[in-house]
Short mmCIF file of C-alpha atoms in Angstrom, two decimals:
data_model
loop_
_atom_site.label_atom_id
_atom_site.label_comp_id
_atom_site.label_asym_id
_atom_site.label_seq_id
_atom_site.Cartn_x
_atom_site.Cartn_y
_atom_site.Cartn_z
CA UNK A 1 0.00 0.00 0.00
CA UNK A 2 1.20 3.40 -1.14
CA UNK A 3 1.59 6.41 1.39
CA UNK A 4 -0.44 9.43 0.40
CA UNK A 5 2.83 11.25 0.25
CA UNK A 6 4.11 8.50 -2.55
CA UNK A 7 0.59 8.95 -3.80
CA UNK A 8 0.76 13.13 -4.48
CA UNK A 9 4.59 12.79 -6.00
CA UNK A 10 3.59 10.63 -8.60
CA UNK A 11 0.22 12.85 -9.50
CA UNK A 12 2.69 15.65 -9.03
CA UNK A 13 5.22 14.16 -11.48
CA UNK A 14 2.28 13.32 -13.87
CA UNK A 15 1.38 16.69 -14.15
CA UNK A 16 4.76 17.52 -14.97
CA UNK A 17 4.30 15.19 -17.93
CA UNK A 18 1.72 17.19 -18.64
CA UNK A 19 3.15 20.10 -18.96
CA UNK A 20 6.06 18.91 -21.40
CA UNK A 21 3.51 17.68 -23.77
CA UNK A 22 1.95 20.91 -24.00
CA UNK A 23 5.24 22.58 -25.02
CA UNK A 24 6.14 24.12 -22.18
CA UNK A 25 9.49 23.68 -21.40
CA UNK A 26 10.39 26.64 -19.21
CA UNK A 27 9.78 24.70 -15.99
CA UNK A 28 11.40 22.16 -13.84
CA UNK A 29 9.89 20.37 -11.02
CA UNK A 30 12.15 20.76 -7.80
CA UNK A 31 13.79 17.68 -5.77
CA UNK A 32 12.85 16.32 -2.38
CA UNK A 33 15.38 15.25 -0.18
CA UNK A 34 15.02 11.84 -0.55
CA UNK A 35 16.82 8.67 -2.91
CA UNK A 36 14.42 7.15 -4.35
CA UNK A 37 13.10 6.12 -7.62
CA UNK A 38 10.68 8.86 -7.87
CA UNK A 39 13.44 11.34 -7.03
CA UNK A 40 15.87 9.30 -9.76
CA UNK A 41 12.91 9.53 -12.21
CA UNK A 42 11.84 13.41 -11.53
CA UNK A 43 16.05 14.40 -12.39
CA UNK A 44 15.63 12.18 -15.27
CA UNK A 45 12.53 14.55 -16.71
CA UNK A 46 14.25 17.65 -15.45
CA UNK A 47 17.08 16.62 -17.83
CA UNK A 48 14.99 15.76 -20.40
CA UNK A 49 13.45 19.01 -20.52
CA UNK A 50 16.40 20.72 -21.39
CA UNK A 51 17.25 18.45 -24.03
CA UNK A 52 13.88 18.34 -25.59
CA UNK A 53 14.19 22.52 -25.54
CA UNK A 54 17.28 21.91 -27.48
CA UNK A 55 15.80 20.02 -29.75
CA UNK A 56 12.84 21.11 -30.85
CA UNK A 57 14.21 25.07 -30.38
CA UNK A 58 17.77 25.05 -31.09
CA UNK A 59 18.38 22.70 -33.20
CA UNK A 60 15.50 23.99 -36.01
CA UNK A 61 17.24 28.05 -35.03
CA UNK A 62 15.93 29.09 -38.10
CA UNK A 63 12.57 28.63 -37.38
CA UNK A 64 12.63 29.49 -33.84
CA UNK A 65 13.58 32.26 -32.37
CA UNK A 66 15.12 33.33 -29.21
CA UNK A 67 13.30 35.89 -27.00
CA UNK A 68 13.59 37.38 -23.24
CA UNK A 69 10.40 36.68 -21.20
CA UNK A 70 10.45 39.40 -18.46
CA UNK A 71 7.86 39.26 -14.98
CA UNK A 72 8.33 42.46 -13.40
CA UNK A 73 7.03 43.36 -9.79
CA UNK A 74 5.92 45.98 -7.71
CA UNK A 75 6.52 45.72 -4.12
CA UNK A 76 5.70 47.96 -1.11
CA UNK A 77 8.62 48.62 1.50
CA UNK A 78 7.86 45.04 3.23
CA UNK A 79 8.23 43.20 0.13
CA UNK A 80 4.58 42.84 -0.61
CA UNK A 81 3.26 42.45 -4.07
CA UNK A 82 1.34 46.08 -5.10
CA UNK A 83 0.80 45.04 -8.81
CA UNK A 84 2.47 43.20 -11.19
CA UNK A 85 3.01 42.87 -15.06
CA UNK A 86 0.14 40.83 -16.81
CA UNK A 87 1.86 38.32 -18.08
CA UNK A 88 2.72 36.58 -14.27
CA UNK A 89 -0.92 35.41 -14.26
CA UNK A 90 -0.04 32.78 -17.78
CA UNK A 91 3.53 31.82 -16.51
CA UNK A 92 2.95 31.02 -12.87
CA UNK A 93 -0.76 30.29 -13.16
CA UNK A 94 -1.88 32.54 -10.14
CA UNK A 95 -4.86 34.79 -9.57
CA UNK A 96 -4.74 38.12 -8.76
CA UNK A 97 -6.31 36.97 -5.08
CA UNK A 98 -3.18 35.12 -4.65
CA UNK A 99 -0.80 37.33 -5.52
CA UNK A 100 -1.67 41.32 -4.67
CA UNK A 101 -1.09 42.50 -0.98
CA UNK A 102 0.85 39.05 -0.34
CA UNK A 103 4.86 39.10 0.48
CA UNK A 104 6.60 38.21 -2.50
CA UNK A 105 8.94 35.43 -0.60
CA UNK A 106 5.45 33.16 -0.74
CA UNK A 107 5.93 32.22 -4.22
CA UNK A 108 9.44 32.03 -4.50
CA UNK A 109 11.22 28.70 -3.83
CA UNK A 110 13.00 27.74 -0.61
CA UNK A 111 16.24 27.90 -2.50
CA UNK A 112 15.69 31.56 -3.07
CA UNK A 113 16.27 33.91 -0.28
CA UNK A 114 16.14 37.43 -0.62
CA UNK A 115 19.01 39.18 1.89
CA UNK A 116 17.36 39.98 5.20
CA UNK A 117 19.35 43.55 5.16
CA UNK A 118 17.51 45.06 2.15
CA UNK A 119 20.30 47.63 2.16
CA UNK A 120 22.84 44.89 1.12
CA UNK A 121 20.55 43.35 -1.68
CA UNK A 122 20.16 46.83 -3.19
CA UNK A 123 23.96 47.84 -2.84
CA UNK A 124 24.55 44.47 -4.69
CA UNK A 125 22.40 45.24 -7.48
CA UNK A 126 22.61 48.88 -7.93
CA UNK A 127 25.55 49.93 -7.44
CA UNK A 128 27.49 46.98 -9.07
CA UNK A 129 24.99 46.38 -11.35
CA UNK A 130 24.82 42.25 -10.17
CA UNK A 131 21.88 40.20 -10.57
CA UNK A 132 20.82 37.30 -8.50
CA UNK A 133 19.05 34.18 -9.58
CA UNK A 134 15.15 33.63 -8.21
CA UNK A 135 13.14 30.24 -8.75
CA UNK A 136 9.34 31.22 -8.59
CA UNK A 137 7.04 28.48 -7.68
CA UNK A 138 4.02 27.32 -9.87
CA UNK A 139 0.96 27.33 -8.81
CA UNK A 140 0.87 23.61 -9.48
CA UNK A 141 4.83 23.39 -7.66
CA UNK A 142 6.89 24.06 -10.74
CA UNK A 143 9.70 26.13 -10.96
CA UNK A 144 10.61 28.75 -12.87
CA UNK A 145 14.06 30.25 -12.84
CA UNK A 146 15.36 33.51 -13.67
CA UNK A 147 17.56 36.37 -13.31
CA UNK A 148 16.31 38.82 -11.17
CA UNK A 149 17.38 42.85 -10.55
CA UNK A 150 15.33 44.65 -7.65
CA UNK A 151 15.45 48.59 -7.59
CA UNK A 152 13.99 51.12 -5.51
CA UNK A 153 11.98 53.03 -6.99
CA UNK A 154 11.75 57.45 -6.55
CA UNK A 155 8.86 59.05 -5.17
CA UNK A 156 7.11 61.15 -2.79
CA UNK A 157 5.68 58.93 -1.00
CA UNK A 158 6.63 55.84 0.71
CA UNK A 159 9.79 53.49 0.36
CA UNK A 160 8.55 50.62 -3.05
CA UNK A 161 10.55 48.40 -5.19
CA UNK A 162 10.81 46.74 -8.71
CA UNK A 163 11.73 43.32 -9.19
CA UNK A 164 12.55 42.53 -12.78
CA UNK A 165 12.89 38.75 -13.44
CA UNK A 166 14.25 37.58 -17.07
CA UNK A 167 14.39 34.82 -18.64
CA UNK A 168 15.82 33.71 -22.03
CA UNK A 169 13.19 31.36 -23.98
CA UNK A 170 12.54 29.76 -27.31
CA UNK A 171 9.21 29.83 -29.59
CA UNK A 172 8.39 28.29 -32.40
CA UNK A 173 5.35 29.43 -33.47
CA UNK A 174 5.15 26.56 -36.38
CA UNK A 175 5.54 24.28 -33.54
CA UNK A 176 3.60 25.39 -30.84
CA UNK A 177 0.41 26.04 -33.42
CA UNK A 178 0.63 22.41 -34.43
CA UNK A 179 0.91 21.29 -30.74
CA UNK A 180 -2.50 23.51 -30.04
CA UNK A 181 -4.71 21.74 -33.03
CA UNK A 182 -3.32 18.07 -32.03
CA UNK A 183 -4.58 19.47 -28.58
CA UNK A 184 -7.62 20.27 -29.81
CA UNK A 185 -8.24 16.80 -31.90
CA UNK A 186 -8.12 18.86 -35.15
CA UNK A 187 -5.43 17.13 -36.86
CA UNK A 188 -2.29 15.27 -35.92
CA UNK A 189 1.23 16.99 -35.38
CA UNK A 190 3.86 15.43 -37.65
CA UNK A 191 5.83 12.70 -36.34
CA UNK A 192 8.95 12.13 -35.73
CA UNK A 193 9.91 16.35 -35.88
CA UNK A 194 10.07 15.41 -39.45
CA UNK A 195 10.67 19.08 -40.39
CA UNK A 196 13.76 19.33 -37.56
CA UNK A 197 16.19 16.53 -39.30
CA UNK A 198 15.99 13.85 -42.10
CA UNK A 199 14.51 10.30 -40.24
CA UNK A 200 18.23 9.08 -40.01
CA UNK A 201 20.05 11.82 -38.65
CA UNK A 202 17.03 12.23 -35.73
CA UNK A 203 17.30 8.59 -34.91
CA UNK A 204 21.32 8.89 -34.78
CA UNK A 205 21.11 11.62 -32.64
CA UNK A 206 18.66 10.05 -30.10
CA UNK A 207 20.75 7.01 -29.59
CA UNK A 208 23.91 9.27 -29.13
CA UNK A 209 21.61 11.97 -26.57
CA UNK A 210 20.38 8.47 -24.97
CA UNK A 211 23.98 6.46 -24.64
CA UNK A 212 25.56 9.97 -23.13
CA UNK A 213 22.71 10.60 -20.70
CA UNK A 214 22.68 6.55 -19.55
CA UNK A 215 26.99 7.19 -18.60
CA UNK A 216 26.56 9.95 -16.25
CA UNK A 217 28.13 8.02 -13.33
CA UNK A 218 31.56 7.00 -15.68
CA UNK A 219 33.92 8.54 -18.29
CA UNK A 220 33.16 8.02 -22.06
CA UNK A 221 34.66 5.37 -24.31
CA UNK A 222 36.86 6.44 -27.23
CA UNK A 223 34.94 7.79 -30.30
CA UNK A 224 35.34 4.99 -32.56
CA UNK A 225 34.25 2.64 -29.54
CA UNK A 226 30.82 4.58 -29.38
CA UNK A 227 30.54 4.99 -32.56
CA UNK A 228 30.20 1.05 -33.39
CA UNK A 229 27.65 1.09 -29.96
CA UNK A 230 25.28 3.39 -31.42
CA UNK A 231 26.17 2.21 -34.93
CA UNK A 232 27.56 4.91 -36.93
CA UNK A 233 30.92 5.99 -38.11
CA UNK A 234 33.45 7.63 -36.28
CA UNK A 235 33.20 11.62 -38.05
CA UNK A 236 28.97 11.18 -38.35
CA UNK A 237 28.40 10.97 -34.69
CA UNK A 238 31.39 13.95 -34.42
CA UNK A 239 29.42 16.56 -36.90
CA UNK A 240 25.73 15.30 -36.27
CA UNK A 241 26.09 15.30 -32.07
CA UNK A 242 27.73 19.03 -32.67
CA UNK A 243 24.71 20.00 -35.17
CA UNK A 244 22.23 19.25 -32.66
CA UNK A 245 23.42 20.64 -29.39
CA UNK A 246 26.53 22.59 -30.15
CA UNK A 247 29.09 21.17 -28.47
CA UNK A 248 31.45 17.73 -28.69
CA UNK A 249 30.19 14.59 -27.19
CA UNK A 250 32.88 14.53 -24.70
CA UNK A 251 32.16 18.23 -23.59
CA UNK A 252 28.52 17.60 -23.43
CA UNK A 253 28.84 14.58 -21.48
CA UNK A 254 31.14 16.41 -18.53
CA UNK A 255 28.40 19.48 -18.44
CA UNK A 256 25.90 16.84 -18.05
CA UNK A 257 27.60 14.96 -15.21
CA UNK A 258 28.31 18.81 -13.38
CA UNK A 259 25.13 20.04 -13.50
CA UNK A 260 23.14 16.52 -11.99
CA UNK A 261 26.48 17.09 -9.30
CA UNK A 262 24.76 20.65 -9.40
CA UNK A 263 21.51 19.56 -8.50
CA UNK A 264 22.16 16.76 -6.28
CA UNK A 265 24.13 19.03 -3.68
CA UNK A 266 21.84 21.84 -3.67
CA UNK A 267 18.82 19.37 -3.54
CA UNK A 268 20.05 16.18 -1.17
CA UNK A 269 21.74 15.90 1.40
CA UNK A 270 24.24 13.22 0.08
CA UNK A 271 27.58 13.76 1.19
CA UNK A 272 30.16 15.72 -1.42
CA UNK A 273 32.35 12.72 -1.94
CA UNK A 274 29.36 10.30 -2.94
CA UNK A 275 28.11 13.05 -5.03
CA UNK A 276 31.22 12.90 -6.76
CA UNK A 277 31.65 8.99 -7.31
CA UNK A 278 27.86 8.85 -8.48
CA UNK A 279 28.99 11.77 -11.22
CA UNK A 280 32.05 9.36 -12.23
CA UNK A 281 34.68 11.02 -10.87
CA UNK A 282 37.41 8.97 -9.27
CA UNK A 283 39.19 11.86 -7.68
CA UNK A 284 37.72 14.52 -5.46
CA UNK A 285 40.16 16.82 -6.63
CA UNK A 286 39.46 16.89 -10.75
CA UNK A 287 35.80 16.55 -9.80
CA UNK A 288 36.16 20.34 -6.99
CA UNK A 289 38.60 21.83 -10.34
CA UNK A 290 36.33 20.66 -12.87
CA UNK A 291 33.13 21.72 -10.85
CA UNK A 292 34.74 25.11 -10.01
CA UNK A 293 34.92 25.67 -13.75
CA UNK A 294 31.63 25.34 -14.46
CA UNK A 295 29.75 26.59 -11.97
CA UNK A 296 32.02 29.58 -11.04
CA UNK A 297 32.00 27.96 -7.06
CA UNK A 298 33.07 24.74 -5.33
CA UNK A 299 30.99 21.66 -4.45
CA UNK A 300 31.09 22.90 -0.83
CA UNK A 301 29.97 26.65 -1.87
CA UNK A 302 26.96 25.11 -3.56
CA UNK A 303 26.09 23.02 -0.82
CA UNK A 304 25.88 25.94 1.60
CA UNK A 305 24.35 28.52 -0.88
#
């Protein structure tokens, strides 16, 4: 017998599902700190997402096109929401009810914390012009992360603030059209992304994306080795893995690997070392270096940030 805890995750993770198939694939849906399946299969979609963005966005660039999506704020001197731009209702799925006179920190992730000294926060982004990252929750537990720049704002009256949030985004308004008429039972998006690459090339690159993404705990084989796995030759996989998401195999791979590192210490509590060995690094030294270049900070920075 299930718990009802079990029981909400996996609705939770089927509305995620959801959510991809509708297009949308601005959103991830955060970790619990457990080890689990469920928790094993929610990075798994989280990963996905990002791939699927790349695919269906990136890949066809000349039919998408890149765009900043931008949720701006107004907030009183305690933080709480005054008004706010109208496109915050579509992306996060809130009413006005829940949103105006409320303190902004409510709908922000528990990652997320705005300074307690407001002084600091707006010395940090005025004055040097910094931004910091926020991760607004979806109504249905989503999030949705973004740079963010707060200002205060001049008047005569009392003490308010702007918080700007951006986000860079893809649309592809071929794509998403067809995705609302299959919605609507009208007629049947094209299989296969038949317009993004010939049938061979897509089914190439999906056994490369899908050998990569299964080696996250190890180092890569040679080229030639992987090449006869996923059976094709040697400079195919080299210029069609590049085409689709812009980098080598080998570089993509080690990104890959960082950023689940990435999410596992600022979402578990698994110790750094483990972390490490379950990213396939054998020493705790290349893994800190390699991390470090990455991510700009060390495993133990991201732990405690």
């Amino acid at each position: 017998m299930y718990s009802a805890n079990f029981q909400r995750r996996v609705q939770e993770i089927l509305d995620f599902i959801t959510e991809i198939t509708l297009g949308n694939y601005t959103y991830t849906l955060p970790l619990r700190n457990q080890k689990n399946e469920l928790e094993q299969i929610v990075l798994s979609l989280n990963t996905m997402v990002e791939e699927i963005d790349t695919v269906v966005h990136q890949i066809n660039h000349e039919k998408s096109r890149e765009i900043i999506e931008n949720m701006v704020f107004y907030l009183d001197r305690n933080l709480h929401i005054v008004s706010y731009s109208d496109n915050v209702e579509g992306v996060l799925r809130y009413s006005k009810a829940d949103l105006i006179h409320k303190p902004v920190k409510l709908i922000l992730s528990d990652t997320t914390k705005l300074p307690g000294d407001l002084s600091e926060l707006l010395k940090h982004t005025i004055e040097e012009n910094l931004s910091f990252t926020v991760e607004f929750r979806h109504q249905n537990g989503y999030l949705w992360c973004g740079n963010a720049y707060l200002h205060q704002m001049v008047s005569l009256g009392k003490k308010s603030f702007t918080l700007s949030v951006f986000k860079t985004v893809f649309q592809n308004p071929k794509f998403e059209t067809s995705l609302q008429e299959k919605n609507r039972r009208s007629q049947k998006y094209p299989s296969e992304y038949r317009s993004l690459l010939l049938q061979d090339q897509r089914d190439l690159v999906r056994r490369l994306h899908k050998y990569v993404m299964q080696r996250l705990d190890r180092k890569l084989k040679k080229l030639p080795v992987i090449a006869g796995e996923v059976g094709g030759s040697t400079s195919k996989i080299k210029i069609i893995f590049k085409r689709a998401y812009g980098d080598t195999i080998y570089a993509f791979h080690l990104r890959k690997r960082l950023d689940k590192a990435y999410t596992l210490l600022k979402d578990t509590s698994t110790p750094i070392n483990e972390i490490a060995e379950e990213c396939g690094f054998k020493s705790f030294s290349h893994f800190s270096r390699s991390f470090k270049k990455e991510h700009g900070i060390t495993p133990s920075q991201a732990r405690k940030s």
